[in-house]
mmCIF file of C-alpha atoms in Angstrom:
data_model
loop_
_atom_site.group_PDB
_atom_site.id
_atom_site.type_symbol
_atom_site.label_atom_id
_atom_site.label_comp_id
_atom_site.label_asym_id
_atom_site.label_seq_id
_atom_site.Cartn_x
_atom_site.Cartn_y
_atom_site.Cartn_z
ATOM 1 C CA MET A 1 26.198 -8.305 2.536
ATOM 2 C CA ASP A 2 25.904 -4.494 2.966
ATOM 3 C CA TRP A 3 22.683 -4.667 5.232
ATOM 4 C CA VAL A 4 23.015 -0.771 6.020
ATOM 5 C CA GLY A 5 22.847 -0.299 2.294
ATOM 6 C CA ARG A 6 19.873 -2.768 2.136
ATOM 7 C CA ALA A 7 17.906 -0.626 4.815
ATOM 8 C CA ALA A 8 18.335 2.608 3.077
ATOM 9 C CA GLY A 9 17.270 1.139 -0.458
ATOM 10 C CA LEU A 10 13.897 -0.179 0.785
ATOM 11 C CA ARG A 11 11.818 -0.008 -2.347
ATOM 12 C CA GLN A 12 8.814 1.920 -1.342
ATOM 13 C CA TRP A 13 5.610 3.255 -3.451
ATOM 14 C CA SER A 14 6.480 6.443 -4.752
ATOM 15 C CA LYS A 15 4.792 9.314 -6.573
ATOM 16 C CA GLY A 16 6.891 12.664 -6.539
ATOM 17 C CA THR A 17 7.607 13.185 -3.028
ATOM 18 C CA THR A 18 4.728 11.173 -1.443
ATOM 19 C CA ARG A 19 5.433 9.950 2.032
ATOM 20 C CA ALA A 20 5.171 5.830 2.231
ATOM 21 C CA PRO A 21 7.279 5.107 5.271
ATOM 22 C CA HIS A 22 5.298 1.515 5.839
ATOM 23 C CA LYS A 23 8.343 -0.773 5.502
ATOM 24 C CA PRO A 24 10.747 1.569 7.298
ATOM 25 C CA LEU A 25 8.219 1.494 10.209
ATOM 26 C CA LEU A 26 7.843 -2.635 10.318
ATOM 27 C CA LEU A 27 11.711 -2.955 9.672
ATOM 28 C CA LEU A 28 12.472 -0.633 12.848
ATOM 29 C CA TYR A 29 9.893 -2.546 15.090
ATOM 30 C CA ALA A 30 11.303 -5.778 14.162
ATOM 31 C CA LEU A 31 14.814 -4.458 15.155
ATOM 32 C CA GLY A 32 13.284 -3.369 18.314
ATOM 33 C CA ARG A 33 11.884 -6.779 19.041
ATOM 34 C CA PHE A 34 15.279 -8.326 18.092
ATOM 35 C CA GLN A 35 17.298 -5.949 20.312
ATOM 36 C CA ARG A 36 15.002 -6.602 23.273
ATOM 37 C CA GLU A 37 14.350 -10.437 22.787
ATOM 38 C CA GLY A 38 17.424 -11.290 20.967
ATOM 39 C CA ASP A 39 16.133 -14.808 19.684
ATOM 40 C CA ASP A 40 14.383 -15.878 16.464
ATOM 41 C CA GLY A 41 10.858 -15.384 17.847
ATOM 42 C CA GLU A 42 8.445 -14.654 14.879
ATOM 43 C CA LEU A 43 6.146 -11.853 14.943
ATOM 44 C CA ARG A 44 2.532 -13.361 14.322
ATOM 45 C CA TYR A 45 0.420 -10.972 12.190
ATOM 46 C CA SER A 46 -2.467 -11.363 14.179
ATOM 47 C CA ALA A 47 -0.440 -10.555 17.559
ATOM 48 C CA VAL A 48 1.521 -7.300 16.364
ATOM 49 C CA GLU A 49 -1.263 -6.111 13.883
ATOM 50 C CA GLU A 50 -2.575 -3.287 16.496
ATOM 51 C CA ASP A 51 1.081 -2.201 17.288
ATOM 52 C CA LEU A 52 1.679 -1.650 13.552
ATOM 53 C CA LYS A 53 -1.372 0.160 13.143
ATOM 54 C CA ARG A 54 -0.764 2.305 15.767
ATOM 55 C CA LEU A 55 2.544 3.100 14.300
ATOM 56 C CA LEU A 56 1.251 3.784 10.937
ATOM 57 C CA ALA A 57 -1.483 6.193 12.522
ATOM 58 C CA GLU A 58 1.205 8.022 14.567
ATOM 59 C CA TYR A 59 4.132 8.355 12.035
ATOM 60 C CA GLY A 60 2.802 7.240 8.620
ATOM 61 C CA PRO A 61 1.027 9.640 6.314
ATOM 62 C CA PRO A 62 -2.160 11.320 6.902
ATOM 63 C CA HIS A 63 -4.479 9.143 5.111
ATOM 64 C CA ARG A 64 -5.141 5.556 6.784
ATOM 65 C CA THR A 65 -3.372 2.467 5.730
ATOM 66 C CA SER A 66 -3.129 -1.122 6.665
ATOM 67 C CA PRO A 67 -0.278 -2.930 8.305
ATOM 68 C CA ALA A 68 -1.001 -5.749 5.772
ATOM 69 C CA TYR A 69 1.043 -4.064 2.981
ATOM 70 C CA PRO A 70 4.192 -3.784 4.380
ATOM 71 C CA PHE A 71 3.810 -7.197 6.469
ATOM 72 C CA HIS A 72 3.727 -8.779 2.906
ATOM 73 C CA HIS A 73 5.676 -6.611 0.729
ATOM 74 C CA LEU A 74 8.808 -6.193 2.968
ATOM 75 C CA ALA A 75 9.989 -9.761 1.998
ATOM 76 C CA GLY A 76 10.902 -8.196 -1.528
ATOM 77 C CA ASP A 77 13.529 -6.479 -0.058
ATOM 78 C CA GLY A 78 15.813 -9.277 1.295
ATOM 79 C CA VAL A 79 15.432 -8.547 5.188
ATOM 80 C CA TRP A 80 12.235 -10.001 5.987
ATOM 81 C CA GLU A 81 10.527 -13.402 5.564
ATOM 82 C CA VAL A 82 6.938 -14.653 5.995
ATOM 83 C CA ARG A 83 5.407 -17.851 6.585
ATOM 84 C CA THR A 84 2.088 -19.394 7.278
ATOM 85 C CA ASP A 85 0.937 -22.738 8.950
ATOM 86 C CA ARG A 86 1.212 -24.215 5.333
ATOM 87 C CA GLY A 87 4.810 -23.177 5.008
ATOM 88 C CA ALA A 88 7.046 -20.381 3.486
ATOM 89 C CA GLY A 89 5.562 -17.530 1.620
ATOM 90 C CA SER A 90 3.067 -14.917 2.297
ATOM 91 C CA PRO A 91 -0.446 -15.173 1.659
ATOM 92 C CA GLY A 92 -0.876 -11.536 0.232
ATOM 93 C CA THR A 93 -1.876 -8.314 1.424
ATOM 94 C CA GLY A 94 -5.224 -9.261 2.612
ATOM 95 C CA VAL A 95 -5.821 -8.688 6.279
ATOM 96 C CA ARG A 96 -8.358 -11.727 6.853
ATOM 97 C CA GLU A 97 -5.700 -14.007 4.617
ATOM 98 C CA LEU A 98 -2.535 -12.977 6.956
ATOM 99 C CA ARG A 99 -4.886 -13.673 10.028
ATOM 100 C CA ALA A 100 -6.412 -16.922 8.853
ATOM 101 C CA SER A 101 -3.152 -18.296 7.556
ATOM 102 C CA GLY A 102 -1.301 -17.670 10.894
ATOM 103 C CA ALA A 103 1.205 -15.851 9.109
ATOM 104 C CA THR A 104 4.218 -14.795 11.059
ATOM 105 C CA GLY A 105 7.203 -12.674 9.847
ATOM 106 C CA ARG A 106 10.901 -12.057 11.209
ATOM 107 C CA LEU A 107 14.225 -11.032 9.995
ATOM 108 C CA VAL A 108 15.741 -13.204 7.530
ATOM 109 C CA PRO A 109 18.276 -15.728 9.218
ATOM 110 C CA GLU A 110 21.407 -14.030 7.523
ATOM 111 C CA LEU A 111 20.463 -10.533 9.060
ATOM 112 C CA ARG A 112 19.747 -12.217 12.227
ATOM 113 C CA ALA A 113 23.372 -13.739 12.230
ATOM 114 C CA ALA A 114 24.741 -10.583 11.215
ATOM 115 C CA LEU A 115 23.455 -8.744 14.063
ATOM 116 C CA ARG A 116 24.606 -11.220 16.311
ATOM 117 C CA ARG A 117 28.128 -11.305 15.437
ATOM 118 C CA GLU A 118 28.048 -7.227 14.912
ATOM 119 C CA PRO A 119 25.796 -5.515 17.573
ATOM 120 C CA SER A 120 26.682 -2.088 16.299
ATOM 121 C CA LEU A 121 25.030 -3.161 12.886
ATOM 122 C CA LEU A 122 21.573 -2.767 14.623
ATOM 123 C CA GLY A 123 22.284 0.834 15.562
ATOM 124 C CA ARG A 124 23.554 1.951 11.857
ATOM 125 C CA MET A 125 20.486 0.261 10.270
ATOM 126 C CA ALA A 126 18.189 2.235 12.627
ATOM 127 C CA ARG A 127 20.160 5.295 12.074
ATOM 128 C CA VAL A 128 19.827 5.069 8.099
ATOM 129 C CA LEU A 129 16.045 4.247 8.356
ATOM 130 C CA LEU A 130 15.259 7.146 10.688
ATOM 131 C CA ASP A 131 17.345 9.550 8.742
ATOM 132 C CA ALA A 132 15.964 8.543 5.189
ATOM 133 C CA ASN A 133 12.209 8.713 6.511
ATOM 134 C CA PHE A 134 11.544 11.041 9.736
ATOM 135 C CA PRO A 135 12.634 14.449 11.051
ATOM 136 C CA PRO A 136 15.265 14.336 13.605
ATOM 137 C CA SER A 137 12.640 15.897 16.050
ATOM 138 C CA LEU A 138 10.803 12.419 15.837
ATOM 139 C CA HIS A 139 13.896 10.053 15.898
ATOM 140 C CA GLU A 140 13.977 9.422 19.866
ATOM 141 C CA GLU A 141 10.205 9.291 20.533
ATOM 142 C CA LEU A 142 9.943 6.779 17.588
ATOM 143 C CA CYS A 143 12.864 4.611 18.894
ATOM 144 C CA GLU A 144 10.900 4.680 22.188
ATOM 145 C CA ALA A 145 7.413 3.689 20.266
ATOM 146 C CA VAL A 146 9.472 0.618 18.568
ATOM 147 C CA GLY A 147 11.178 -0.515 21.647
ATOM 148 C CA LEU A 148 14.693 0.479 20.222
ATOM 149 C CA ASP A 149 17.445 1.827 22.371
ATOM 150 C CA PRO A 150 18.400 5.276 20.906
ATOM 151 C CA GLU A 151 21.587 5.554 22.177
ATOM 152 C CA PRO A 152 23.167 3.174 19.338
ATOM 153 C CA ALA A 153 21.214 4.823 16.474
ATOM 154 C CA ARG A 154 22.619 8.208 17.335
ATOM 155 C CA ALA A 155 26.043 7.383 17.590
ATOM 156 C CA VAL A 156 26.656 6.461 13.804
ATOM 157 C CA PRO A 157 29.175 8.476 11.838
ATOM 158 C CA LEU A 158 27.871 10.212 8.648
ATOM 159 C CA THR A 159 28.663 8.138 5.586
ATOM 160 C CA ALA A 160 29.890 9.514 2.250
ATOM 161 C CA ALA A 161 26.742 8.189 0.360
ATOM 162 C CA ARG A 162 24.164 10.388 2.717
ATOM 163 C CA ARG A 163 23.590 13.945 1.956
ATOM 164 C CA GLN A 164 25.224 16.220 4.132
ATOM 165 C CA ARG A 165 23.305 18.837 6.163
ATOM 166 C CA ASP A 166 24.025 22.443 6.040
ATOM 167 C CA ARG A 167 25.116 23.340 9.645
ATOM 168 C CA ARG A 168 24.541 26.544 9.090
ATOM 169 C CA MET A 169 20.581 26.269 8.474
ATOM 170 C CA ARG A 170 19.593 26.751 12.292
ATOM 171 C CA GLU A 171 21.391 30.120 12.581
ATOM 172 C CA LYS A 172 20.276 31.425 8.968
ATOM 173 C CA VAL A 173 16.410 30.450 10.101
ATOM 174 C CA LEU A 174 16.549 31.789 13.428
ATOM 175 C CA THR A 175 18.230 35.103 12.305
ATOM 176 C CA ALA A 176 15.496 35.307 9.614
ATOM 177 C CA TYR A 177 12.714 35.039 12.252
ATOM 178 C CA GLU A 178 14.446 37.415 14.604
ATOM 179 C CA TYR A 179 14.852 34.518 17.222
ATOM 180 C CA ARG A 180 11.110 34.294 17.772
ATOM 181 C CA CYS A 181 8.762 31.171 17.353
ATOM 182 C CA ALA A 182 6.878 31.986 14.061
ATOM 183 C CA PHE A 183 3.791 30.531 15.804
ATOM 184 C CA CYS A 184 3.599 31.681 19.314
ATOM 185 C CA GLY A 185 6.528 34.489 19.587
ATOM 186 C CA TYR A 186 8.395 32.857 22.288
ATOM 187 C CA ASP A 187 12.124 34.402 22.493
ATOM 188 C CA GLY A 188 13.707 32.737 25.426
ATOM 189 C CA ARG A 189 17.419 33.050 26.305
ATOM 190 C CA ILE A 190 19.600 31.836 28.957
ATOM 191 C CA ASP A 191 22.184 34.635 29.445
ATOM 192 C CA ALA A 192 22.506 35.346 25.950
ATOM 193 C CA VAL A 193 22.069 31.982 24.304
ATOM 194 C CA PRO A 194 18.704 31.160 22.638
ATOM 195 C CA VAL A 195 17.084 28.316 24.541
ATOM 196 C CA GLY A 196 14.344 26.167 23.312
ATOM 197 C CA LEU A 197 14.272 27.655 19.683
ATOM 198 C CA GLU A 198 14.835 25.147 16.744
ATOM 199 C CA ALA A 199 14.625 25.559 12.918
ATOM 200 C CA ALA A 200 12.233 23.055 11.592
ATOM 201 C CA HIS A 201 12.176 21.791 7.679
ATOM 202 C CA VAL A 202 8.780 22.514 6.271
ATOM 203 C CA ARG A 203 9.428 19.900 3.638
ATOM 204 C CA TRP A 204 11.510 17.223 5.648
ATOM 205 C CA TRP A 205 15.216 16.966 4.617
ATOM 206 C CA ALA A 206 14.412 13.164 4.228
ATOM 207 C CA PHE A 207 12.184 13.944 1.225
ATOM 208 C CA GLY A 208 14.523 16.215 -0.562
ATOM 209 C CA GLY A 209 13.581 19.521 1.640
ATOM 210 C CA PRO A 210 16.445 21.724 1.131
ATOM 211 C CA ASP A 211 18.367 23.527 3.967
ATOM 212 C CA ASP A 212 17.285 26.876 2.874
ATOM 213 C CA VAL A 213 15.344 29.750 4.752
ATOM 214 C CA ASP A 214 12.506 29.281 2.279
ATOM 215 C CA ASN A 215 12.053 25.709 3.780
ATOM 216 C CA GLY A 216 12.627 26.785 7.264
ATOM 217 C CA LEU A 217 10.644 27.865 10.332
ATOM 218 C CA CYS A 218 12.250 29.309 13.759
ATOM 219 C CA LEU A 219 9.527 27.360 16.182
ATOM 220 C CA CYS A 220 9.646 26.613 20.013
ATOM 221 C CA SER A 221 10.403 23.232 21.079
ATOM 222 C CA LEU A 222 6.690 22.392 21.527
ATOM 223 C CA HIS A 223 5.423 23.624 18.069
ATOM 224 C CA HIS A 224 8.132 22.233 16.057
ATOM 225 C CA LYS A 225 7.255 18.607 17.569
ATOM 226 C CA LEU A 226 3.362 19.706 16.639
ATOM 227 C CA PHE A 227 4.138 20.769 13.033
ATOM 228 C CA ASP A 228 6.185 17.538 12.635
ATOM 229 C CA LYS A 229 3.250 15.693 13.893
ATOM 230 C CA GLY A 230 0.928 17.350 11.618
ATOM 231 C CA VAL A 231 -1.053 19.159 14.301
ATOM 232 C CA LEU A 232 0.196 22.381 13.277
ATOM 233 C CA GLY A 233 0.478 23.530 9.162
ATOM 234 C CA VAL A 234 0.981 26.659 7.319
ATOM 235 C CA ASP A 235 -1.573 27.686 4.819
ATOM 236 C CA ASP A 236 -1.144 29.672 1.541
ATOM 237 C CA GLY A 237 -1.629 32.867 3.022
ATOM 238 C CA HIS A 238 0.889 32.192 5.783
ATOM 239 C CA ARG A 239 -1.542 31.924 8.231
ATOM 240 C CA ILE A 240 -1.504 29.011 10.972
ATOM 241 C CA LEU A 241 -3.719 25.715 10.359
ATOM 242 C CA VAL A 242 -4.589 23.598 13.233
ATOM 243 C CA SER A 243 -6.270 20.018 12.767
ATOM 244 C CA GLN A 244 -9.571 19.345 13.560
ATOM 245 C CA ARG A 245 -8.042 15.857 14.936
ATOM 246 C CA PHE A 246 -6.466 17.630 17.917
ATOM 247 C CA ALA A 247 -8.110 17.352 20.882
ATOM 248 C CA GLY A 248 -7.254 19.285 23.934
ATOM 249 C CA HIS A 249 -9.542 21.273 26.354
ATOM 250 C CA GLY A 250 -7.358 22.888 29.041
ATOM 251 C CA PRO A 251 -6.259 26.478 28.963
ATOM 252 C CA ALA A 252 -2.706 25.427 28.048
ATOM 253 C CA ALA A 253 -4.091 23.672 24.826
ATOM 254 C CA ARG A 254 -6.261 26.493 23.961
ATOM 255 C CA ALA A 255 -3.599 29.176 24.036
ATOM 256 C CA GLN A 256 -0.916 26.904 22.746
ATOM 257 C CA VAL A 257 -2.444 25.117 20.259
ATOM 258 C CA THR A 258 -6.376 25.628 19.175
ATOM 259 C CA GLY A 259 -6.203 29.316 19.753
ATOM 260 C CA LEU A 260 -3.524 29.912 17.088
ATOM 261 C CA SER A 261 -5.692 28.682 14.080
ATOM 262 C CA GLY A 262 -5.931 31.357 11.711
ATOM 263 C CA ARG A 263 -3.230 33.789 13.066
ATOM 264 C CA PRO A 264 -0.665 34.702 10.845
ATOM 265 C CA LEU A 265 2.960 33.703 10.989
ATOM 266 C CA ILE A 266 5.380 35.864 13.024
ATOM 267 C CA GLY A 267 8.050 36.734 10.505
ATOM 268 C CA PRO A 268 10.342 36.378 8.864
ATOM 269 C CA GLN A 269 11.989 39.732 8.917
ATOM 270 C CA PRO A 270 11.724 42.252 5.981
ATOM 271 C CA GLY A 271 14.303 40.881 3.302
ATOM 272 C CA ALA A 272 14.320 37.311 4.339
ATOM 273 C CA ALA A 273 12.448 34.459 2.030
ATOM 274 C CA PRO A 274 9.101 33.288 3.461
ATOM 275 C CA VAL A 275 8.124 29.710 3.059
ATOM 276 C CA ALA A 276 8.285 28.852 -0.457
ATOM 277 C CA ALA A 277 4.703 27.603 -1.857
ATOM 278 C CA PRO A 278 5.988 24.377 -2.950
ATOM 279 C CA HIS A 279 7.316 23.373 0.614
ATOM 280 C CA ARG A 280 3.857 24.612 2.176
ATOM 281 C CA ALA A 281 2.080 22.235 -0.258
ATOM 282 C CA TRP A 282 4.307 19.249 0.554
ATOM 283 C CA HIS A 283 3.830 19.969 4.242
ATOM 284 C CA THR A 284 0.028 20.058 3.787
ATOM 285 C CA ALA A 285 -0.464 17.146 1.713
ATOM 286 C CA GLN A 286 1.979 14.745 3.617
ATOM 287 C CA VAL A 287 2.230 15.806 7.129
ATOM 288 C CA PHE A 288 -0.662 18.008 8.278
ATOM 289 C CA ARG A 289 -3.391 15.728 9.444
ATOM 290 C CA GLY A 290 -7.130 15.944 8.201
ATOM 291 C CA ASP A 291 -9.031 19.405 7.976
ATOM 292 C CA PRO A 292 -7.848 22.577 9.808
ATOM 293 C CA ARG A 293 -10.035 24.148 12.179
ATOM 294 C CA PRO A 294 -11.651 27.364 11.672
ATOM 295 C CA ALA A 295 -9.982 30.695 12.620
ATOM 296 C CA ALA A 296 -10.067 31.215 16.215
ATOM 297 C CA ALA A 297 -12.114 34.112 17.472
ATOM 298 C CA ALA A 298 -10.111 37.420 17.864
ATOM 299 C CA ARG A 299 -9.852 38.358 21.623
#
């Protein structure tokens, strides 16, 4: 059985490039539990519901959604099974029904046996789930959130079936923005080597985002993470958006985040392609959280 292929091919609700990482998040959570506990323990819906809600709120799409959806539907992908107090099978996607029926889920027996025979399989499955659904900047913290050891997930070689990234993208994007963060202007170096500067995909690579300058921003490590978490965005006028859902009251939060609202991007240099409208629109719809704050008052 090609379990890595099954993880890569989870059937997800789709409409264009809309994000729907509900099933991948549940499967990562279940793999984390298996890695930590190594037994056949079932996950009772009522016991894991809050954990799954937090994962969806932090790593799912901007709109609110229910963990009942993947708990029920993942069983159709051949990696997960659901039982209730009445026997095998899920009662559906209703939260009340899942709670009242004592619904539990776990990895199917064949997958559990394969994971015991071949411990590296878990890392390969985790890697393909991460690569197919989330940007690299979130991989390590997402592994921590679901209780997975990130090292096995990192050490998996590329396969021929997966898209190859353009290793030149970082250099091309940093050059276009003259080695400065497009949000704050940070341009630090150690000796002659840039440090703390990264090439961020606007439309995530996992969702068809190309390795092109017009899909990239040069960002410092802090602003890259905030951009990928939906705290920051870019509007049609190439100005910085800050989510109203972000809260930070200290001087650092004001200077580094809320004070950026409405500021124009720094760069790219003349002749370099700015962020293309379709990529900006995708990020605003699929990643940016809530409504933007008003532009910060000029000092």
